[in-house]
Structure formats: C-alpha cells, structure tokens
Amino acid sequence: MSKHALITGITGQDGSYLAELLLEKGYEVYGIMRRKSVVDYGNVEHLKDRIHFIYADMTDEISLISAMRISQADEVYNLAAQSFVATSWEQPMATAEIDAVGVTKMLEAIRVVKPEARFYQASTSEMFGLVQEMPQTEKTPFYPRSPYGVAKLYGHWITKNYRESYGLYACSGILFNHESERRGLEFVTRKITDAVARIKAGVQDYMELGNMDSKRDWGHSKDYVRAMWLMLQQETPDDYVIATGETRTVREFVEIAFGHVGIAVQWQGSGVDEIGIDAATGKTIVKVNPKFFRPAEVDVLLGNPAKAEAALGWKREISFSQLVERMVKNDVALVEKEKVKALAE
C-alpha cells in the first residue's frame, strides 16, 4: 500500500518539486490550498490531475484537522509560509499567524488525528540573522533580524517541543537560500534573472537592486526537497542544516547571470552610488536603490551541511553556476514567448 503525504504550500517552489519527487516514489500526494475566487494551481499546474487537493488554511485549526482526517497522511511536509522577508516588515502579524502559530495548529492537528505521522517543518537560515559564528551549524545560536526570521524561529522551537513533549516524529530542516526556475519574481534571484532576460531582449533598460554585498549560501530547490524526504526516512527525528557550504554576493549572482547571455558587467562607484555597466555598450544595466535595503540587514549566511551529508547521505547535485544558468535560460524562454505573443496580437 502506498504512503500518503500531505504538503502545505504545495503550489509554491518547494511544494512543486517535493510533489514531483513523492509522486515518482509512488506516494498518494495530498496538497493544501487556500480557497480563492480564482483557482490557482501555481507551480503544480502540470501535476493537478495527480494530486488530491484539500481546501484549508494555516490560520484555521479546524480545517487542518479535517485535512489530516481526509489525507490520513503518513508524512506531513509543512512548507506553507509568508516567505518573503520584505513583506514580513509590512505584515508582521500575518507573518506570525502563518509562520509561527500556524505550525502549532498543524502539529495539533497531527497530534489529535494521527500522532504516528511524521512531520517536517521548513525552518530557515534567516533564523541565524546576525550570525554568531561562521559557518552556521545546528548548534549555532539564533539571532533573527526580521519578523519572518522571528516567526520561523517560533515554528522551529515549537516543532522541537512537540517532539520532546509528545514523542511526535517531528523534524526541522534549517534550509539556506534555495532558488529555481519556479521562484517568485519578488525574490532577488528571480528578479535578477528575469531582468537579465529582458535587458538582453531589449525590453528593459536596467534593474534596481539593494545591498550588492549581501552574501548568501544559494542552492537549488530540487536538491533541497530531497533532503526533506530523507529526514523523514530516518529511525529517529532530528534537525539538520541544508546548505552548500559556499557563499556568494548578490553582485556575483548578477555577474554570472549576465554572463550566461554574453554580457560582461563593469562596476563603478560604491554603496548606494554603485552602478553596473554593460562593458560592450557602456549602458547602465544595474542601479542600487536604497529602498531595497532591509531595516535590519542580514549581511552573510553560510551553512555547514556536514551533519546532513553524514547522517542522511545527502549531497547537492546542482552547482551555483548551473542554478543561475537554469534560471536565466528559463526566463529568456519566457520573455521570448511574451515577444512572440505580443507580435501575434
């Protein structure tokens, strides 16, 4: 008999890659969706006929209990979140309701309906915030620097508490930045690759970015969802850092992205006055805009995945350059489609 999995946030980047992985492994996949006036399958549009969708909401415990009863899930992957750091400053209460209290409601639903189910909580490197040591491991003290990071830290600790208090099989994956072709346009990496494609196509002049010196540990979502699954296959539940062990600046990401479309970037100025110029044409293609700086900046994140590599046998397969190339190629193709469609109209 096939295992049942319930995924919250199934229409997002990670949810879609995880759904693909579990379907390949023969799972019956259930996904939670919020009811909207227009049905939006997001990144699982291509899988919608293979997934059992359940209408529920992370802020409504009754609906989560119902989702557990319907799915009879053996594994629950909690990927639903208000996951954009900038928005967490604009909507701190909503972020707390979903990313913190919502985790408790999901854990309660499991405890009430099927306490033997295995639970995965999507924790984040943003919990480290003002980093206390380099690189960050499972034992590094947390110091979140945004309402998002604070809410996620609550979700992380409540997961640990339910594991230790009720004996639930509950794990947290402390995932460092992971991107893909399915990333939302509001995230800096996708904002960059979309802009690169548009600038190359001649339909956009330049892009505006914030702190070019921010350093992140970037991997591909497809690699990271495999780690989520591996965590729930172990004998005992535990928490793991999932990262590449490499750090890159936003500036490097921009340079490599432009490089994939044959544009070399030259930098002039510094700080808020920094600009990037197309070396061949002399045109300004990158401008720094102070409005994109965070109220409390997280300057550098660098994870040590040694524990996950040793205990889970996990290893990332998609390199940083391959990640950027995949994202750029995808956006170049999307922009080409837009141009063809516009010419046809």
Tab-separated table of C-alpha atoms in Angstrom:
chain	number	residue	atom	x	y	z
A	1	MET	CA	0.000	0.000	0.000
A	2	SER	CA	1.363	3.409	-0.970
A	3	LYS	CA	2.267	6.033	1.617
A	4	HIS	CA	0.149	9.154	1.953
A	5	ALA	CA	1.850	12.568	2.107
A	6	LEU	CA	0.243	15.914	2.934
A	7	ILE	CA	2.036	19.048	1.694
A	8	THR	CA	1.137	22.530	2.868
A	9	GLY	CA	2.309	25.229	0.464
A	10	ILE	CA	2.145	22.725	-2.401
A	11	THR	CA	1.686	25.386	-5.101
A	12	GLY	CA	4.993	27.083	-4.214
A	13	GLN	CA	8.513	26.429	-5.445
A	14	ASP	CA	9.476	23.746	-2.886
A	15	GLY	CA	5.991	22.237	-2.774
A	16	SER	CA	6.011	21.563	-6.503
A	17	TYR	CA	9.448	19.919	-6.555
A	18	LEU	CA	8.549	17.854	-3.479
A	19	ALA	CA	5.260	16.752	-5.052
A	20	GLU	CA	7.154	15.587	-8.150
A	21	LEU	CA	9.635	13.645	-6.006
A	22	LEU	CA	6.945	11.930	-3.923
A	23	LEU	CA	4.834	11.048	-6.969
A	24	GLU	CA	7.931	9.461	-8.536
A	25	LYS	CA	8.290	7.385	-5.363
A	26	GLY	CA	4.705	6.155	-5.579
A	27	TYR	CA	3.115	8.268	-2.850
A	28	GLU	CA	-0.503	9.385	-2.789
A	29	VAL	CA	0.024	13.143	-2.593
A	30	TYR	CA	-2.415	15.491	-0.883
A	31	GLY	CA	-1.938	19.239	-1.034
A	32	ILE	CA	-3.476	22.028	0.983
A	33	MET	CA	-4.815	25.004	-0.957
A	34	ARG	CA	-6.445	28.196	0.265
A	35	ARG	CA	-9.818	28.872	-1.296
A	36	LYS	CA	-9.668	31.832	-3.686
A	37	SER	CA	-12.127	33.381	-6.104
A	38	VAL	CA	-9.966	32.053	-8.946
A	39	VAL	CA	-8.401	28.595	-8.591
A	40	ASP	CA	-4.618	28.919	-8.887
A	41	TYR	CA	-2.524	25.745	-9.016
A	42	GLY	CA	0.702	27.761	-9.246
A	43	ASN	CA	3.767	25.570	-9.785
A	44	VAL	CA	1.780	22.304	-9.715
A	45	GLU	CA	-0.476	23.135	-12.673
A	46	HIS	CA	1.219	20.294	-14.595
A	47	LEU	CA	0.513	17.859	-11.724
A	48	LYS	CA	-3.022	18.904	-10.795
A	49	ASP	CA	-4.633	15.682	-12.031
A	50	ARG	CA	-2.274	13.568	-9.900
A	51	ILE	CA	-2.704	15.437	-6.598
A	52	HIS	CA	-5.614	15.339	-4.153
A	53	PHE	CA	-6.297	18.973	-3.206
A	54	ILE	CA	-7.834	19.897	0.133
A	55	TYR	CA	-9.073	23.390	0.931
A	56	ALA	CA	-7.647	24.504	4.270
A	57	ASP	CA	-5.780	27.399	5.872
A	58	MET	CA	-2.811	27.545	8.242
A	59	THR	CA	-4.691	30.012	10.446
A	60	ASP	CA	-7.709	27.686	10.832
A	61	GLU	CA	-7.016	24.674	13.047
A	62	ILE	CA	-10.365	23.013	12.297
A	63	SER	CA	-9.571	22.943	8.579
A	64	LEU	CA	-6.129	21.419	9.285
A	65	ILE	CA	-7.697	18.695	11.455
A	66	SER	CA	-10.069	17.997	8.577
A	67	ALA	CA	-7.130	17.850	6.124
A	68	MET	CA	-5.419	15.265	8.339
A	69	ARG	CA	-8.586	13.170	8.523
A	70	ILE	CA	-9.101	13.287	4.747
A	71	SER	CA	-5.480	12.578	3.821
A	72	GLN	CA	-4.632	10.123	6.618
A	73	ALA	CA	-1.089	11.310	5.937
A	74	ASP	CA	1.891	9.185	6.932
A	75	GLU	CA	4.159	12.176	6.254
A	76	VAL	CA	3.307	15.863	6.596
A	77	TYR	CA	5.537	18.499	4.998
A	78	ASN	CA	4.816	21.990	6.291
A	79	LEU	CA	6.083	24.316	3.552
A	80	ALA	CA	3.306	26.926	3.786
A	81	ALA	CA	4.578	30.314	4.879
A	82	GLN	CA	4.573	34.015	4.278
A	83	SER	CA	8.079	33.514	2.943
A	84	PHE	CA	9.162	36.940	1.708
A	85	VAL	CA	11.354	38.771	4.239
A	86	ALA	CA	10.481	42.274	2.968
A	87	THR	CA	6.735	41.594	3.269
A	88	SER	CA	7.206	40.449	6.875
A	89	TRP	CA	8.035	44.053	7.818
A	90	GLU	CA	4.824	45.242	6.139
A	91	GLN	CA	2.682	42.388	7.510
A	92	PRO	CA	4.288	41.267	10.783
A	93	MET	CA	1.044	39.987	12.337
A	94	ALA	CA	0.032	37.918	9.307
A	95	THR	CA	3.577	36.517	9.128
A	96	ALA	CA	3.371	35.479	12.793
A	97	GLU	CA	-0.079	33.913	12.353
A	98	ILE	CA	1.041	31.727	9.435
A	99	ASP	CA	4.738	31.077	10.069
A	100	ALA	CA	4.596	30.701	13.876
A	101	VAL	CA	1.105	29.936	15.200
A	102	GLY	CA	0.212	28.033	12.018
A	103	VAL	CA	2.939	25.480	12.754
A	104	THR	CA	1.423	24.827	16.180
A	105	LYS	CA	-2.006	24.341	14.624
A	106	MET	CA	-0.606	21.817	12.136
A	107	LEU	CA	1.195	19.934	14.920
A	108	GLU	CA	-2.001	19.894	16.988
A	109	ALA	CA	-3.932	18.506	14.020
A	110	ILE	CA	-1.383	15.681	13.718
A	111	ARG	CA	-1.449	15.019	17.479
A	112	VAL	CA	-5.252	14.820	17.504
A	113	VAL	CA	-5.819	12.821	14.314
A	114	LYS	CA	-2.716	10.709	13.647
A	115	PRO	CA	0.128	11.105	16.165
A	116	GLU	CA	2.220	8.432	14.450
A	117	ALA	CA	2.516	10.603	11.315
A	118	ARG	CA	5.956	12.046	10.552
A	119	PHE	CA	6.255	15.842	10.368
A	120	TYR	CA	8.697	18.073	8.511
A	121	GLN	CA	8.957	21.774	9.383
A	122	ALA	CA	10.561	24.155	6.898
A	123	SER	CA	12.919	26.210	9.043
A	124	THR	CA	15.221	28.822	7.557
A	125	SER	CA	18.737	30.232	7.694
A	126	GLU	CA	17.112	33.633	8.362
A	127	MET	CA	16.804	32.422	11.980
A	128	PHE	CA	20.584	32.927	12.252
A	129	GLY	CA	20.253	36.559	11.115
A	130	LEU	CA	23.048	38.462	12.834
A	131	VAL	CA	25.310	35.439	12.659
A	132	GLN	CA	27.093	34.357	15.836
A	133	GLU	CA	29.643	32.073	14.143
A	134	MET	CA	30.885	31.085	10.704
A	135	PRO	CA	29.765	28.818	9.186
A	136	GLN	CA	26.383	28.145	10.811
A	137	THR	CA	25.581	24.650	12.099
A	138	GLU	CA	22.713	23.027	14.011
A	139	LYS	CA	24.353	24.298	17.240
A	140	THR	CA	24.856	27.939	16.218
A	141	PRO	CA	22.827	30.373	18.399
A	142	PHE	CA	19.938	32.070	16.596
A	143	TYR	CA	19.610	35.848	16.186
A	144	PRO	CA	16.769	36.590	13.718
A	145	ARG	CA	16.677	40.054	12.145
A	146	SER	CA	13.173	40.251	10.668
A	147	PRO	CA	9.591	39.402	11.651
A	148	TYR	CA	9.922	36.486	9.211
A	149	GLY	CA	13.012	35.137	10.982
A	150	VAL	CA	11.395	35.553	14.411
A	151	ALA	CA	8.188	33.785	13.337
A	152	LYS	CA	10.144	30.942	11.767
A	153	LEU	CA	12.164	30.564	14.967
A	154	TYR	CA	8.936	30.035	16.909
A	155	GLY	CA	7.919	27.377	14.364
A	156	HIS	CA	11.313	25.719	14.752
A	157	TRP	CA	11.180	25.597	18.543
A	158	ILE	CA	7.535	24.510	18.762
A	159	THR	CA	8.402	21.586	16.462
A	160	LYS	CA	11.219	20.580	18.794
A	161	ASN	CA	8.876	20.953	21.797
A	162	TYR	CA	6.200	18.685	20.294
A	163	ARG	CA	8.887	16.106	19.502
A	164	GLU	CA	10.200	16.128	23.055
A	165	SER	CA	6.873	16.590	24.894
A	166	TYR	CA	4.559	14.313	22.904
A	167	GLY	CA	7.010	11.935	21.243
A	168	LEU	CA	5.962	13.032	17.747
A	169	TYR	CA	8.286	12.242	14.871
A	170	ALA	CA	8.947	15.911	14.067
A	171	CYS	CA	11.965	17.297	12.189
A	172	SER	CA	13.098	20.749	11.134
A	173	GLY	CA	15.228	21.379	8.090
A	174	ILE	CA	17.185	24.607	8.512
A	175	LEU	CA	17.358	25.363	4.821
A	176	PHE	CA	19.659	28.026	3.478
A	177	ASN	CA	18.666	30.040	0.407
A	178	HIS	CA	17.488	27.776	-2.367
A	179	GLU	CA	16.207	29.013	-5.688
A	180	SER	CA	14.966	27.659	-9.002
A	181	GLU	CA	13.193	28.460	-12.230
A	182	ARG	CA	9.955	28.366	-10.194
A	183	ARG	CA	10.991	31.100	-7.742
A	184	GLY	CA	8.572	34.042	-7.415
A	185	LEU	CA	9.509	37.318	-9.100
A	186	GLU	CA	9.561	39.122	-5.737
A	187	PHE	CA	12.714	37.250	-4.699
A	188	VAL	CA	16.025	38.885	-5.591
A	189	THR	CA	17.439	35.919	-7.528
A	190	ARG	CA	14.435	35.625	-9.846
A	191	LYS	CA	14.201	39.415	-10.083
A	192	ILE	CA	17.783	39.339	-11.390
A	193	THR	CA	17.348	36.523	-13.923
A	194	ASP	CA	14.056	37.965	-15.211
A	195	ALA	CA	15.699	41.390	-15.644
A	196	VAL	CA	18.741	39.853	-17.375
A	197	ALA	CA	16.430	38.153	-19.892
A	198	ARG	CA	14.520	41.402	-20.510
A	199	ILE	CA	17.645	43.548	-20.827
A	200	LYS	CA	19.138	41.020	-23.275
A	201	ALA	CA	15.892	41.086	-25.293
A	202	GLY	CA	15.883	44.891	-25.336
A	203	VAL	CA	12.567	45.263	-23.500
A	204	GLN	CA	14.078	46.625	-20.243
A	205	ASP	CA	16.912	49.111	-19.763
A	206	TYR	CA	18.229	48.306	-16.271
A	207	MET	CA	17.402	46.633	-12.954
A	208	GLU	CA	17.361	48.159	-9.466
A	209	LEU	CA	18.744	46.189	-6.513
A	210	GLY	CA	19.552	46.718	-2.822
A	211	ASN	CA	22.655	45.645	-0.918
A	212	MET	CA	25.068	44.247	-3.521
A	213	ASP	CA	27.423	42.998	-0.783
A	214	SER	CA	24.866	40.693	0.876
A	215	LYS	CA	26.296	37.172	0.946
A	216	ARG	CA	24.117	34.099	0.694
A	217	ASP	CA	24.542	30.337	0.505
A	218	TRP	CA	22.497	29.522	-2.620
A	219	GLY	CA	21.408	26.049	-3.738
A	220	HIS	CA	18.695	24.584	-5.982
A	221	SER	CA	15.260	23.727	-4.589
A	222	LYS	CA	15.227	20.327	-6.323
A	223	ASP	CA	18.256	19.244	-4.264
A	224	TYR	CA	16.771	20.616	-1.042
A	225	VAL	CA	13.395	18.852	-1.221
A	226	ARG	CA	15.286	15.564	-1.491
A	227	ALA	CA	16.815	16.401	1.904
A	228	MET	CA	13.317	16.969	3.347
A	229	TRP	CA	12.232	13.499	2.268
A	230	LEU	CA	15.426	11.896	3.587
A	231	MET	CA	14.853	13.457	7.033
A	232	LEU	CA	11.526	11.638	7.404
A	233	GLN	CA	13.035	8.268	6.405
A	234	GLN	CA	15.427	8.056	9.382
A	235	GLU	CA	14.902	5.935	12.501
A	236	THR	CA	14.848	8.921	14.836
A	237	PRO	CA	13.756	12.522	14.166
A	238	ASP	CA	16.363	15.270	14.224
A	239	ASP	CA	17.087	18.757	12.849
A	240	TYR	CA	19.508	19.404	10.002
A	241	VAL	CA	21.182	22.340	8.267
A	242	ILE	CA	20.802	22.030	4.489
A	243	ALA	CA	23.255	24.235	2.605
A	244	THR	CA	26.030	24.219	0.003
A	245	GLY	CA	28.851	25.459	2.236
A	246	GLU	CA	29.617	28.205	-0.309
A	247	THR	CA	28.779	31.889	-0.058
A	248	ARG	CA	28.206	34.332	-2.936
A	249	THR	CA	27.376	38.036	-3.082
A	250	VAL	CA	24.384	39.484	-4.906
A	251	ARG	CA	26.960	41.153	-7.166
A	252	GLU	CA	28.393	37.741	-8.131
A	253	PHE	CA	24.914	36.441	-8.885
A	254	VAL	CA	24.338	39.405	-11.208
A	255	GLU	CA	27.682	38.929	-12.987
A	256	ILE	CA	27.133	35.205	-13.595
A	257	ALA	CA	23.530	35.755	-14.749
A	258	PHE	CA	24.572	38.382	-17.297
A	259	GLY	CA	27.499	36.178	-18.307
A	260	HIS	CA	25.074	33.446	-19.392
A	261	VAL	CA	23.602	35.832	-22.016
A	262	GLY	CA	27.006	37.109	-23.129
A	263	ILE	CA	27.020	40.437	-21.275
A	264	ALA	CA	30.054	41.435	-19.184
A	265	VAL	CA	29.348	43.791	-16.268
A	266	GLN	CA	31.724	46.540	-15.159
A	267	TRP	CA	31.122	48.163	-11.768
A	268	GLN	CA	31.507	51.835	-10.909
A	269	GLY	CA	31.049	53.654	-7.595
A	270	SER	CA	30.259	52.033	-4.262
A	271	GLY	CA	27.400	51.623	-1.772
A	272	VAL	CA	24.198	53.359	-2.846
A	273	ASP	CA	26.079	55.043	-5.720
A	274	GLU	CA	27.225	51.778	-7.298
A	275	ILE	CA	26.155	51.038	-10.858
A	276	GLY	CA	26.769	48.175	-13.257
A	277	ILE	CA	27.620	48.960	-16.866
A	278	ASP	CA	27.453	46.774	-19.975
A	279	ALA	CA	31.159	46.568	-20.886
A	280	ALA	CA	30.385	46.392	-24.616
A	281	THR	CA	27.873	49.260	-24.936
A	282	GLY	CA	28.601	51.464	-21.903
A	283	LYS	CA	24.910	51.398	-20.939
A	284	THR	CA	23.912	51.321	-17.275
A	285	ILE	CA	22.195	47.984	-16.625
A	286	VAL	CA	22.275	47.814	-12.788
A	287	LYS	CA	21.463	50.562	-10.284
A	288	VAL	CA	21.487	50.383	-6.484
A	289	ASN	CA	18.317	51.731	-4.880
A	290	PRO	CA	18.312	52.329	-1.074
A	291	LYS	CA	14.608	51.420	-0.868
A	292	PHE	CA	15.576	47.769	-1.352
A	293	PHE	CA	17.809	47.706	1.744
A	294	ARG	CA	16.279	45.922	4.765
A	295	PRO	CA	15.582	47.812	8.023
A	296	ALA	CA	17.915	45.299	9.748
A	297	GLU	CA	20.291	43.782	7.243
A	298	VAL	CA	21.460	40.161	7.269
A	299	ASP	CA	24.910	40.545	5.740
A	300	VAL	CA	26.122	36.986	5.395
A	301	LEU	CA	24.714	33.453	5.659
A	302	LEU	CA	26.885	30.371	5.198
A	303	GLY	CA	25.742	26.901	6.222
A	304	ASN	CA	27.690	23.783	7.134
A	305	PRO	CA	25.785	20.714	5.817
A	306	ALA	CA	28.235	18.159	7.295
A	307	LYS	CA	25.642	16.562	9.601
A	308	ALA	CA	23.099	16.088	6.797
A	309	GLU	CA	25.757	14.735	4.456
A	310	ALA	CA	26.932	12.192	7.057
A	311	ALA	CA	23.582	11.150	8.584
A	312	LEU	CA	21.279	11.414	5.560
A	313	GLY	CA	23.745	10.717	2.766
A	314	TRP	CA	22.553	13.959	1.184
A	315	LYS	CA	24.659	15.895	-1.307
A	316	ARG	CA	23.690	18.767	-3.532
A	317	GLU	CA	23.914	17.929	-7.250
A	318	ILE	CA	23.247	21.285	-8.957
A	319	SER	CA	26.149	23.771	-8.717
A	320	PHE	CA	25.740	27.523	-8.207
A	321	SER	CA	26.621	28.276	-11.825
A	322	GLN	CA	24.173	25.609	-13.048
A	323	LEU	CA	21.463	27.057	-10.808
A	324	VAL	CA	21.906	30.547	-12.264
A	325	GLU	CA	22.121	29.169	-15.814
A	326	ARG	CA	18.870	27.216	-15.426
A	327	MET	CA	17.075	30.279	-14.088
A	328	VAL	CA	18.402	32.560	-16.846
A	329	LYS	CA	17.570	30.065	-19.631
A	330	ASN	CA	14.045	29.684	-18.266
A	331	ASP	CA	13.468	33.455	-18.142
A	332	VAL	CA	14.982	34.010	-21.605
A	333	ALA	CA	12.468	31.453	-22.953
A	334	LEU	CA	9.577	33.137	-21.096
A	335	VAL	CA	10.496	36.575	-22.460
A	336	GLU	CA	10.751	35.145	-25.996
A	337	LYS	CA	7.241	33.695	-25.619
A	338	GLU	CA	5.978	37.087	-24.467
A	339	LYS	CA	7.505	38.776	-27.527
A	340	VAL	CA	6.000	36.211	-29.909
A	341	LYS	CA	2.592	36.600	-28.247
A	342	ALA	CA	2.790	40.404	-28.439
A	343	LEU	CA	3.648	40.271	-32.155
A	344	ALA	CA	0.709	37.936	-32.814
A	345	GLU	CA	-1.824	40.250	-31.141
